[in-house]
mmCIF file of N, CA and C in Angstrom:
data_model
loop_
_atom_site.group_PDB
_atom_site.id
_atom_site.type_symbol
_atom_site.label_atom_id
_atom_site.label_comp_id
_atom_site.label_asym_id
_atom_site.label_seq_id
_atom_site.Cartn_x
_atom_site.Cartn_y
_atom_site.Cartn_z
ATOM 1 N N MET A 1 142.219 -49.554 6.366
ATOM 2 C CA MET A 1 142.622 -48.383 5.610
ATOM 3 C C MET A 1 141.542 -48.090 4.571
ATOM 4 N N VAL A 2 141.081 -46.854 4.502
ATOM 5 C CA VAL A 2 140.099 -46.421 3.520
ATOM 6 C C VAL A 2 140.829 -45.634 2.445
ATOM 7 N N LEU A 3 140.645 -46.055 1.185
ATOM 8 C CA LEU A 3 141.343 -45.394 0.091
ATOM 9 C C LEU A 3 140.560 -44.240 -0.512
ATOM 10 N N GLY A 4 139.241 -44.289 -0.455
ATOM 11 C CA GLY A 4 138.437 -43.222 -1.027
ATOM 12 C C GLY A 4 138.398 -43.222 -2.549
ATOM 13 N N LEU A 5 138.646 -44.366 -3.169
ATOM 14 C CA LEU A 5 138.601 -44.469 -4.631
ATOM 15 C C LEU A 5 137.215 -44.958 -5.035
ATOM 16 N N THR A 6 136.248 -44.061 -5.038
ATOM 17 C CA THR A 6 134.872 -44.442 -5.325
ATOM 18 C C THR A 6 134.464 -44.171 -6.762
ATOM 19 N N ASP A 7 135.326 -43.586 -7.528
ATOM 20 C CA ASP A 7 135.035 -43.263 -8.918
ATOM 21 C C ASP A 7 134.846 -44.537 -9.727
ATOM 22 N N ASP A 8 133.790 -44.611 -10.532
ATOM 23 C CA ASP A 8 133.532 -45.783 -11.371
ATOM 24 C C ASP A 8 134.614 -46.004 -12.417
ATOM 25 N N GLU A 9 135.389 -44.986 -12.689
ATOM 26 C CA GLU A 9 136.396 -45.078 -13.733
ATOM 27 C C GLU A 9 137.751 -45.586 -13.227
ATOM 28 N N VAL A 10 137.854 -45.950 -11.961
ATOM 29 C CA VAL A 10 139.095 -46.489 -11.404
ATOM 30 C C VAL A 10 139.139 -47.987 -11.663
ATOM 31 N N THR A 11 140.219 -48.451 -12.304
ATOM 32 C CA THR A 11 140.376 -49.872 -12.617
ATOM 33 C C THR A 11 141.818 -50.289 -12.383
ATOM 34 N N ASP A 12 142.054 -51.570 -12.444
ATOM 35 C CA ASP A 12 143.400 -52.144 -12.430
ATOM 36 C C ASP A 12 144.234 -51.719 -11.228
ATOM 37 N N LEU A 13 143.664 -51.809 -10.058
ATOM 38 C CA LEU A 13 144.342 -51.436 -8.830
ATOM 39 C C LEU A 13 145.435 -52.455 -8.494
ATOM 40 N N ALA A 14 146.619 -51.968 -8.068
ATOM 41 C CA ALA A 14 147.717 -52.848 -7.654
ATOM 42 C C ALA A 14 148.482 -52.193 -6.507
ATOM 43 N N ILE A 15 148.861 -53.012 -5.534
ATOM 44 C CA ILE A 15 149.637 -52.553 -4.389
ATOM 45 C C ILE A 15 151.020 -53.180 -4.468
ATOM 46 N N SER A 16 152.051 -52.398 -4.157
ATOM 47 C CA SER A 16 153.420 -52.912 -4.210
ATOM 48 C C SER A 16 153.615 -54.030 -3.184
ATOM 49 N N ARG A 17 154.613 -54.879 -3.412
ATOM 50 C CA ARG A 17 154.876 -56.016 -2.510
ATOM 51 C C ARG A 17 155.146 -55.575 -1.081
ATOM 52 N N ASP A 18 155.822 -54.432 -0.905
ATOM 53 C CA ASP A 18 156.127 -53.986 0.457
ATOM 54 C C ASP A 18 154.985 -53.192 1.092
ATOM 55 N N GLY A 19 153.886 -52.983 0.340
ATOM 56 C CA GLY A 19 152.704 -52.310 0.872
ATOM 57 C C GLY A 19 152.815 -50.808 0.985
ATOM 58 N N THR A 20 153.836 -50.214 0.364
ATOM 59 C CA THR A 20 154.001 -48.757 0.480
ATOM 60 C C THR A 20 153.597 -47.997 -0.774
ATOM 61 N N GLY A 21 153.199 -48.710 -1.801
ATOM 62 C CA GLY A 21 152.830 -48.042 -3.054
ATOM 63 C C GLY A 21 151.524 -48.563 -3.617
ATOM 64 N N LEU A 22 150.835 -47.698 -4.298
ATOM 65 C CA LEU A 22 149.560 -48.026 -4.923
ATOM 66 C C LEU A 22 149.535 -47.415 -6.313
ATOM 67 N N VAL A 23 149.136 -48.184 -7.290
ATOM 68 C CA VAL A 23 148.931 -47.668 -8.640
ATOM 69 C C VAL A 23 147.570 -48.131 -9.137
ATOM 70 N N TYR A 24 146.970 -47.341 -10.021
ATOM 71 C CA TYR A 24 145.702 -47.723 -10.622
ATOM 72 C C TYR A 24 145.501 -46.945 -11.909
ATOM 73 N N ALA A 25 144.605 -47.441 -12.736
ATOM 74 C CA ALA A 25 144.245 -46.745 -13.968
ATOM 75 C C ALA A 25 142.970 -45.945 -13.711
ATOM 76 N N HIS A 26 142.938 -44.733 -14.231
ATOM 77 C CA HIS A 26 141.765 -43.878 -14.092
ATOM 78 C C HIS A 26 141.385 -43.380 -15.476
ATOM 79 N N ALA A 27 140.286 -43.890 -15.994
ATOM 80 C CA ALA A 27 139.816 -43.486 -17.318
ATOM 81 C C ALA A 27 139.071 -42.167 -17.208
ATOM 82 N N ILE A 28 139.442 -41.206 -18.037
ATOM 83 C CA ILE A 28 138.753 -39.921 -18.083
ATOM 84 C C ILE A 28 138.129 -39.793 -19.468
ATOM 85 N N ASP A 29 136.833 -39.719 -19.475
ATOM 86 C CA ASP A 29 136.085 -39.645 -20.719
ATOM 87 C C ASP A 29 135.831 -38.178 -21.041
ATOM 88 N N ASP A 30 136.520 -37.646 -22.028
ATOM 89 C CA ASP A 30 136.409 -36.234 -22.390
ATOM 90 C C ASP A 30 135.764 -36.135 -23.764
ATOM 91 N N GLN A 31 134.462 -35.916 -23.777
ATOM 92 C CA GLN A 31 133.731 -35.738 -25.026
ATOM 93 C C GLN A 31 133.248 -34.297 -25.088
ATOM 94 N N ASN A 32 133.453 -33.666 -26.225
ATOM 95 C CA ASN A 32 133.058 -32.271 -26.411
ATOM 96 C C ASN A 32 131.970 -32.165 -27.465
ATOM 97 N N ILE A 33 131.354 -31.009 -27.533
ATOM 98 C CA ILE A 33 130.311 -30.751 -28.526
ATOM 99 C C ILE A 33 130.915 -29.907 -29.637
ATOM 100 N N TRP A 34 130.715 -30.361 -30.848
ATOM 101 C CA TRP A 34 131.248 -29.694 -32.034
ATOM 102 C C TRP A 34 130.096 -29.123 -32.837
ATOM 103 N N ARG A 35 130.386 -28.100 -33.629
ATOM 104 C CA ARG A 35 129.363 -27.486 -34.478
ATOM 105 C C ARG A 35 129.904 -27.362 -35.893
ATOM 106 N N ALA A 36 129.030 -27.604 -36.854
ATOM 107 C CA ALA A 36 129.382 -27.423 -38.269
ATOM 108 C C ALA A 36 128.222 -26.737 -38.954
ATOM 109 N N SER A 37 128.514 -25.773 -39.795
ATOM 110 C CA SER A 37 127.448 -25.107 -40.543
ATOM 111 C C SER A 37 127.127 -25.934 -41.783
ATOM 112 N N LEU A 38 125.855 -25.879 -42.158
ATOM 113 C CA LEU A 38 125.385 -26.615 -43.332
ATOM 114 C C LEU A 38 125.176 -25.636 -44.469
ATOM 115 N N ASP A 39 125.668 -26.005 -45.628
ATOM 116 C CA ASP A 39 125.575 -25.153 -46.810
ATOM 117 C C ASP A 39 125.001 -25.997 -47.947
ATOM 118 N N GLY A 40 123.689 -26.038 -48.027
ATOM 119 C CA GLY A 40 123.046 -26.870 -49.052
ATOM 120 C C GLY A 40 123.316 -28.336 -48.783
ATOM 121 N N GLN A 41 124.027 -28.996 -49.659
ATOM 122 C CA GLN A 41 124.354 -30.409 -49.528
ATOM 123 C C GLN A 41 125.694 -30.637 -48.838
ATOM 124 N N ARG A 42 126.368 -29.567 -48.442
ATOM 125 C CA ARG A 42 127.714 -29.673 -47.887
ATOM 126 C C ARG A 42 127.744 -29.361 -46.393
ATOM 127 N N VAL A 43 128.606 -30.084 -45.671
ATOM 128 C CA VAL A 43 128.856 -29.789 -44.261
ATOM 129 C C VAL A 43 130.209 -29.103 -44.186
ATOM 130 N N ASN A 44 130.231 -27.876 -43.691
ATOM 131 C CA ASN A 44 131.492 -27.136 -43.574
ATOM 132 C C ASN A 44 132.325 -27.665 -42.412
ATOM 133 N N ALA A 45 133.567 -27.279 -42.356
ATOM 134 C CA ALA A 45 134.503 -27.788 -41.349
ATOM 135 C C ALA A 45 133.961 -27.599 -39.930
ATOM 136 N N PRO A 46 133.915 -28.669 -39.141
ATOM 137 C CA PRO A 46 133.425 -28.552 -37.769
ATOM 138 C C PRO A 46 134.423 -27.825 -36.872
ATOM 139 N N VAL A 47 133.881 -27.149 -35.846
ATOM 140 C CA VAL A 47 134.704 -26.476 -34.848
ATOM 141 C C VAL A 47 134.250 -26.928 -33.460
ATOM 142 N N ASN A 48 135.191 -26.945 -32.531
ATOM 143 C CA ASN A 48 134.863 -27.297 -31.159
ATOM 144 C C ASN A 48 134.012 -26.169 -30.584
ATOM 145 N N PHE A 49 132.790 -26.476 -30.183
ATOM 146 C CA PHE A 49 131.805 -25.475 -29.803
ATOM 147 C C PHE A 49 131.633 -25.356 -28.284
ATOM 148 N N ILE A 50 131.486 -26.483 -27.595
ATOM 149 C CA ILE A 50 131.348 -26.513 -26.143
ATOM 150 C C ILE A 50 132.303 -27.580 -25.629
ATOM 151 N N ALA A 51 133.213 -27.181 -24.768
ATOM 152 C CA ALA A 51 134.221 -28.128 -24.293
ATOM 153 C C ALA A 51 134.385 -28.037 -22.782
ATOM 154 N N SER A 52 134.717 -29.148 -22.195
ATOM 155 C CA SER A 52 135.113 -29.206 -20.794
ATOM 156 C C SER A 52 136.113 -30.352 -20.675
ATOM 157 N N THR A 53 136.585 -30.586 -19.499
ATOM 158 C CA THR A 53 137.534 -31.684 -19.308
ATOM 159 C C THR A 53 136.815 -32.984 -19.002
ATOM 160 N N ARG A 54 135.495 -32.974 -19.046
ATOM 161 C CA ARG A 54 134.713 -34.176 -18.787
ATOM 162 C C ARG A 54 133.865 -34.508 -20.017
ATOM 163 N N ARG A 55 132.712 -35.097 -19.801
ATOM 164 C CA ARG A 55 131.900 -35.588 -20.903
ATOM 165 C C ARG A 55 130.709 -34.669 -21.158
ATOM 166 N N ASP A 56 130.560 -34.207 -22.392
ATOM 167 C CA ASP A 56 129.420 -33.405 -22.838
ATOM 168 C C ASP A 56 128.761 -34.172 -23.978
ATOM 169 N N THR A 57 127.516 -34.596 -23.779
ATOM 170 C CA THR A 57 126.829 -35.434 -24.766
ATOM 171 C C THR A 57 125.354 -35.053 -24.879
ATOM 172 N N GLN A 58 124.619 -35.790 -25.676
ATOM 173 C CA GLN A 58 123.162 -35.662 -25.831
ATOM 174 C C GLN A 58 122.733 -34.251 -26.193
ATOM 175 N N VAL A 59 123.446 -33.625 -27.117
ATOM 176 C CA VAL A 59 123.185 -32.245 -27.494
ATOM 177 C C VAL A 59 121.894 -32.123 -28.322
ATOM 178 N N ARG A 60 121.112 -31.074 -28.037
ATOM 179 C CA ARG A 60 119.869 -30.811 -28.767
ATOM 180 C C ARG A 60 119.675 -29.307 -28.902
ATOM 181 N N TYR A 61 119.183 -28.879 -30.064
ATOM 182 C CA TYR A 61 118.776 -27.484 -30.247
ATOM 183 C C TYR A 61 117.420 -27.274 -29.591
ATOM 184 N N SER A 62 117.193 -26.065 -29.066
ATOM 185 C CA SER A 62 115.867 -25.702 -28.583
ATOM 186 C C SER A 62 114.945 -25.572 -29.797
ATOM 187 N N PRO A 63 113.635 -25.640 -29.596
ATOM 188 C CA PRO A 63 112.713 -25.543 -30.735
ATOM 189 C C PRO A 63 112.908 -24.278 -31.580
ATOM 190 N N ASP A 64 113.286 -23.146 -30.953
ATOM 191 C CA ASP A 64 113.490 -21.919 -31.726
ATOM 192 C C ASP A 64 114.908 -21.822 -32.307
ATOM 193 N N GLY A 65 115.781 -22.791 -31.987
ATOM 194 C CA GLY A 65 117.136 -22.819 -32.532
ATOM 195 C C GLY A 65 118.102 -21.837 -31.904
ATOM 196 N N LYS A 66 117.675 -21.159 -30.831
ATOM 197 C CA LYS A 66 118.526 -20.138 -30.212
ATOM 198 C C LYS A 66 119.405 -20.659 -29.082
ATOM 199 N N ARG A 67 119.055 -21.812 -28.531
ATOM 200 C CA ARG A 67 119.824 -22.363 -27.423
ATOM 201 C C ARG A 67 120.135 -23.833 -27.679
ATOM 202 N N ILE A 68 121.099 -24.336 -26.925
ATOM 203 C CA ILE A 68 121.480 -25.739 -27.016
ATOM 204 C C ILE A 68 121.424 -26.323 -25.614
ATOM 205 N N ALA A 69 120.813 -27.476 -25.468
ATOM 206 C CA ALA A 69 120.805 -28.205 -24.204
ATOM 207 C C ALA A 69 121.680 -29.440 -24.388
ATOM 208 N N PHE A 70 122.387 -29.811 -23.333
ATOM 209 C CA PHE A 70 123.236 -30.994 -23.412
ATOM 210 C C PHE A 70 123.448 -31.575 -22.019
ATOM 211 N N GLU A 71 123.817 -32.835 -21.998
ATOM 212 C CA GLU A 71 124.139 -33.514 -20.753
ATOM 213 C C GLU A 71 125.634 -33.395 -20.523
ATOM 214 N N SER A 72 126.024 -33.084 -19.285
ATOM 215 C CA SER A 72 127.443 -32.938 -18.990
ATOM 216 C C SER A 72 127.759 -33.452 -17.593
ATOM 217 N N SER A 73 128.969 -33.987 -17.452
ATOM 218 C CA SER A 73 129.458 -34.408 -16.138
ATOM 219 C C SER A 73 130.505 -33.429 -15.624
ATOM 220 N N ARG A 74 130.540 -32.210 -16.170
ATOM 221 C CA ARG A 74 131.567 -31.221 -15.821
ATOM 222 C C ARG A 74 131.541 -30.815 -14.353
ATOM 223 N N SER A 75 130.423 -30.974 -13.662
ATOM 224 C CA SER A 75 130.360 -30.632 -12.248
ATOM 225 C C SER A 75 130.684 -31.822 -11.347
ATOM 226 N N GLY A 76 130.881 -32.984 -11.960
ATOM 227 C CA GLY A 76 131.101 -34.204 -11.192
ATOM 228 C C GLY A 76 129.876 -35.107 -11.192
ATOM 229 N N ASN A 77 128.731 -34.563 -11.583
ATOM 230 C CA ASN A 77 127.469 -35.323 -11.699
ATOM 231 C C ASN A 77 126.919 -35.110 -13.089
ATOM 232 N N GLU A 78 126.148 -36.082 -13.572
ATOM 233 C CA GLU A 78 125.475 -35.924 -14.857
ATOM 234 C C GLU A 78 124.342 -34.913 -14.668
ATOM 235 N N GLU A 79 124.380 -33.811 -15.437
ATOM 236 C CA GLU A 79 123.367 -32.765 -15.344
ATOM 237 C C GLU A 79 123.036 -32.247 -16.728
ATOM 238 N N ILE A 80 121.881 -31.581 -16.838
ATOM 239 C CA ILE A 80 121.480 -30.940 -18.091
ATOM 240 C C ILE A 80 121.919 -29.474 -18.036
ATOM 241 N N TRP A 81 122.608 -29.044 -19.071
ATOM 242 C CA TRP A 81 123.096 -27.667 -19.189
ATOM 243 C C TRP A 81 122.455 -27.001 -20.401
ATOM 244 N N ILE A 82 122.256 -25.704 -20.339
ATOM 245 C CA ILE A 82 121.717 -24.953 -21.487
ATOM 246 C C ILE A 82 122.674 -23.847 -21.827
#
């Protein structure tokens, strides 16, 4: 029997005694990108800026400050988004 559980985030697999049930833990890492404006020495209240149901990390401003690049797994693979 092939289960097709190839996700790295699947853990704690257990099969029922009668062999008719399967349970497992699936960790979903949901990290979003937040933005806060700077006002002199103060950081204003942050707001959720870029969100998905997966992981968005490694955020960087472009040299001209007009765009943001970040790493995301929102497509199912780790990719760079702008």
